[in-house]
PDB file of C-alpha atoms and ligand atoms in Angstrom:
ATOM      1  CA  MET A   1       5.116  -5.477   1.085  1.00  0.00           C
ATOM      2  CA  LYS A   2       1.483  -5.230   0.071  1.00  0.00           C
ATOM      3  CA  LEU A   3       1.627  -7.641  -2.819  1.00  0.00           C
ATOM      4  CA  HIS A   4       2.577 -11.301  -2.747  1.00  0.00           C
ATOM      5  CA  LYS A   5       3.472 -13.824  -5.388  1.00  0.00           C
ATOM      6  CA  GLY A   6       0.319 -15.209  -7.035  1.00  0.00           C
ATOM      7  CA  ASP A   7      -1.776 -12.079  -6.438  1.00  0.00           C
ATOM      8  CA  LYS A   8      -4.048 -10.956  -9.246  1.00  0.00           C
ATOM      9  CA  VAL A   9      -3.385  -7.324 -10.052  1.00  0.00           C
ATOM     10  CA  LEU A  10      -4.555  -4.555 -12.356  1.00  0.00           C
ATOM     11  CA  VAL A  11      -2.015  -2.214 -13.904  1.00  0.00           C
ATOM     12  CA  THR A  12      -3.073   1.360 -13.115  1.00  0.00           C
ATOM     13  CA  ALA A  13      -0.254   3.369 -14.670  1.00  0.00           C
ATOM     14  CA  GLY A  14       2.246   3.183 -17.491  1.00  0.00           C
ATOM     15  CA  LYS A  15       1.951   1.838 -21.014  1.00  0.00           C
ATOM     16  CA  ASP A  16       0.056  -1.302 -19.988  1.00  0.00           C
ATOM     17  CA  ARG A  17      -2.538   0.528 -17.917  1.00  0.00           C
ATOM     18  CA  GLY A  18      -5.789  -1.432 -17.701  1.00  0.00           C
ATOM     19  CA  ARG A  19      -4.202  -4.842 -18.142  1.00  0.00           C
ATOM     20  CA  GLU A  20      -4.488  -7.611 -15.587  1.00  0.00           C
ATOM     21  CA  GLY A  21      -1.934 -10.163 -14.595  1.00  0.00           C
ATOM     22  CA  VAL A  22      -0.630 -12.352 -11.827  1.00  0.00           C
ATOM     23  CA  VAL A  23       2.390 -11.424  -9.754  1.00  0.00           C
ATOM     24  CA  GLU A  24       5.240 -13.806 -10.463  1.00  0.00           C
ATOM     25  CA  LYS A  25       8.010 -12.264  -8.400  1.00  0.00           C
ATOM     26  CA  VAL A  26       8.289  -9.607  -5.708  1.00  0.00           C
ATOM     27  CA  TRP A  27      11.272  -7.430  -4.809  1.00  0.00           C
ATOM     28  CA  ALA A  28      10.384  -6.015  -1.411  1.00  0.00           C
ATOM     29  CA  ASP A  29      13.562  -3.941  -1.186  1.00  0.00           C
ATOM     30  CA  LYS A  30      12.921  -2.252  -4.541  1.00  0.00           C
ATOM     31  CA  SER A  31       9.109  -2.211  -4.175  1.00  0.00           C
ATOM     32  CA  ARG A  32       8.745  -3.822  -7.558  1.00  0.00           C
ATOM     33  CA  VAL A  33       6.773  -6.750  -8.903  1.00  0.00           C
ATOM     34  CA  LEU A  34       7.143  -8.839 -12.037  1.00  0.00           C
ATOM     35  CA  ILE A  35       3.953  -9.552 -13.953  1.00  0.00           C
ATOM     36  CA  PRO A  36       4.446 -11.806 -16.982  1.00  0.00           C
ATOM     37  CA  GLY A  37       3.065 -10.248 -20.171  1.00  0.00           C
ATOM     38  CA  VAL A  38       3.115  -6.713 -18.755  1.00  0.00           C
ATOM     39  CA  ASN A  39       5.734  -4.035 -19.408  1.00  0.00           C
ATOM     40  CA  GLN A  40       7.376  -6.125 -22.091  1.00  0.00           C
ATOM     41  CA  TYR A  41      10.397  -5.163 -24.080  1.00  0.00           C
ATOM     42  CA  LYS A  42      12.385  -6.797 -26.843  1.00  0.00           C
ATOM     43  CA  LYS A  43      15.897  -7.883 -26.186  1.00  0.00           C
ATOM     44  CA  HIS A  44      18.155  -8.533 -29.140  1.00  0.00           C
ATOM     45  CA  ARG A  45      20.661 -11.230 -28.455  1.00  0.00           C
ATOM     46  CA  LYS A  46      23.715 -11.714 -30.591  1.00  0.00           C
ATOM     47  CA  ALA A  47      24.563 -15.074 -32.097  1.00  0.00           C
ATOM     48  CA  GLN A  48      26.659 -17.250 -29.810  1.00  0.00           C
ATOM     49  CA  GLY A  49      28.764 -19.090 -32.357  1.00  0.00           C
ATOM     50  CA  GLU A  50      27.240 -21.092 -35.199  1.00  0.00           C
ATOM     51  CA  LYS A  51      24.887 -23.322 -33.263  1.00  0.00           C
ATOM     52  CA  GLN A  52      23.135 -20.519 -31.412  1.00  0.00           C
ATOM     53  CA  PRO A  53      21.812 -17.885 -33.821  1.00  0.00           C
ATOM     54  CA  GLY A  54      20.935 -14.402 -32.678  1.00  0.00           C
ATOM     55  CA  GLU A  55      17.357 -13.855 -31.615  1.00  0.00           C
ATOM     56  CA  ILE A  56      14.910 -11.299 -30.323  1.00  0.00           C
ATOM     57  CA  LEU A  57      13.503 -12.183 -26.924  1.00  0.00           C
ATOM     58  CA  THR A  58      10.380 -10.666 -25.441  1.00  0.00           C
ATOM     59  CA  LEU A  59      10.842 -10.135 -21.719  1.00  0.00           C
ATOM     60  CA  SER A  60       8.922  -8.376 -18.978  1.00  0.00           C
ATOM     61  CA  ARG A  61      10.387  -5.693 -16.761  1.00  0.00           C
ATOM     62  CA  PRO A  62       9.329  -5.356 -13.137  1.00  0.00           C
ATOM     63  CA  LEU A  63       6.802  -2.617 -12.346  1.00  0.00           C
ATOM     64  CA  PRO A  64       6.753  -0.370  -9.285  1.00  0.00           C
ATOM     65  CA  VAL A  65       4.040  -1.557  -6.880  1.00  0.00           C
ATOM     66  CA  GLY A  66       2.541   1.922  -7.023  1.00  0.00           C
ATOM     67  CA  ASN A  67       1.598   1.229 -10.634  1.00  0.00           C
ATOM     68  CA  VAL A  68      -0.562  -1.789  -9.859  1.00  0.00           C
ATOM     69  CA  ALA A  69      -3.642  -2.395  -7.730  1.00  0.00           C
ATOM     70  CA  LEU A  70      -4.562  -5.682  -6.119  1.00  0.00           C
ATOM     71  CA  VAL A  71      -7.737  -7.226  -7.524  1.00  0.00           C
ATOM     72  CA  CYS A  72      -9.869  -8.475  -4.635  1.00  0.00           C
ATOM     73  CA  GLN A  73     -11.025 -12.078  -5.054  1.00  0.00           C
ATOM     74  CA  LYS A  74     -14.245 -11.342  -3.176  1.00  0.00           C
ATOM     75  CA  CYS A  75     -15.564  -8.203  -4.856  1.00  0.00           C
ATOM     76  CA  LYS A  76     -13.479  -8.469  -8.068  1.00  0.00           C
ATOM     77  CA  GLN A  77     -12.502  -4.837  -7.855  1.00  0.00           C
ATOM     78  CA  PRO A  78      -9.056  -3.261  -7.870  1.00  0.00           C
ATOM     79  CA  THR A  79      -8.408  -2.029  -4.381  1.00  0.00           C
ATOM     80  CA  ARG A  80      -5.868  -0.678  -1.961  1.00  0.00           C
ATOM     81  CA  VAL A  81      -4.660  -3.080   0.695  1.00  0.00           C
ATOM     82  CA  GLY A  82      -5.310  -2.629   4.392  1.00  0.00           C
ATOM     83  CA  TYR A  83      -4.166  -4.661   7.350  1.00  0.00           C
ATOM     84  CA  ARG A  84      -5.877  -6.134  10.363  1.00  0.00           C
ATOM     85  CA  ILE A  85      -4.461  -8.152  13.249  1.00  0.00           C
ATOM     86  CA  ILE A  86      -6.317 -11.421  13.803  1.00  0.00           C
ATOM     87  CA  ASN A  87      -4.986 -13.856  16.439  1.00  0.00           C
ATOM     88  CA  ASP A  88      -1.650 -12.007  16.444  1.00  0.00           C
ATOM     89  CA  LYS A  89      -1.377 -12.480  12.701  1.00  0.00           C
ATOM     90  CA  LYS A  90      -1.312  -9.673  10.213  1.00  0.00           C
ATOM     91  CA  VAL A  91      -4.014 -10.235   7.628  1.00  0.00           C
ATOM     92  CA  ARG A  92      -4.512  -8.233   4.471  1.00  0.00           C
ATOM     93  CA  ILE A  93      -7.942  -6.772   3.895  1.00  0.00           C
ATOM     94  CA  CYS A  94      -9.686  -5.236   0.926  1.00  0.00           C
ATOM     95  CA  ARG A  95     -10.418  -1.566   1.535  1.00  0.00           C
ATOM     96  CA  LYS A  96     -13.524  -1.766  -0.633  1.00  0.00           C
ATOM     97  CA  CYS A  97     -15.447  -4.726   0.758  1.00  0.00           C
ATOM     98  CA  ASP A  98     -13.546  -5.136   4.072  1.00  0.00           C
ATOM     99  CA  GLN A  99     -12.945  -8.856   3.534  1.00  0.00           C
ATOM    100  CA  ASN A 100      -9.751 -10.711   4.316  1.00  0.00           C
ATOM    101  CA  ILE A 101      -7.616 -11.345   1.300  1.00  0.00           C
TER     102      ILE A 101
HETATM  103 ZN1   ZN B 201     -13.037  -6.621  -1.965  1.00  0.00          ZN
END
């Protein structure tokens, strides 16, 4: 999985194209990420008895990772992610400035 929780990303496709956010959750098996405030929809919830009235909730749907680009902390540009092996560890690198991420 190229993206991790806490990564800053730019949305590159879909209705929220151009917006930035921070990855909150990653589904590696589905290749999707949840970015709060992006890809929102309204959910109408029925009243649950008298004490809990119905309401409209604004929630975010996960986005396919192909629709977002990682924003590099070093060069501040949206980039694709590369990998490099350093001391037997896999390290992510920015394809634009070649720095470790
Ligand atoms: Zn960079």
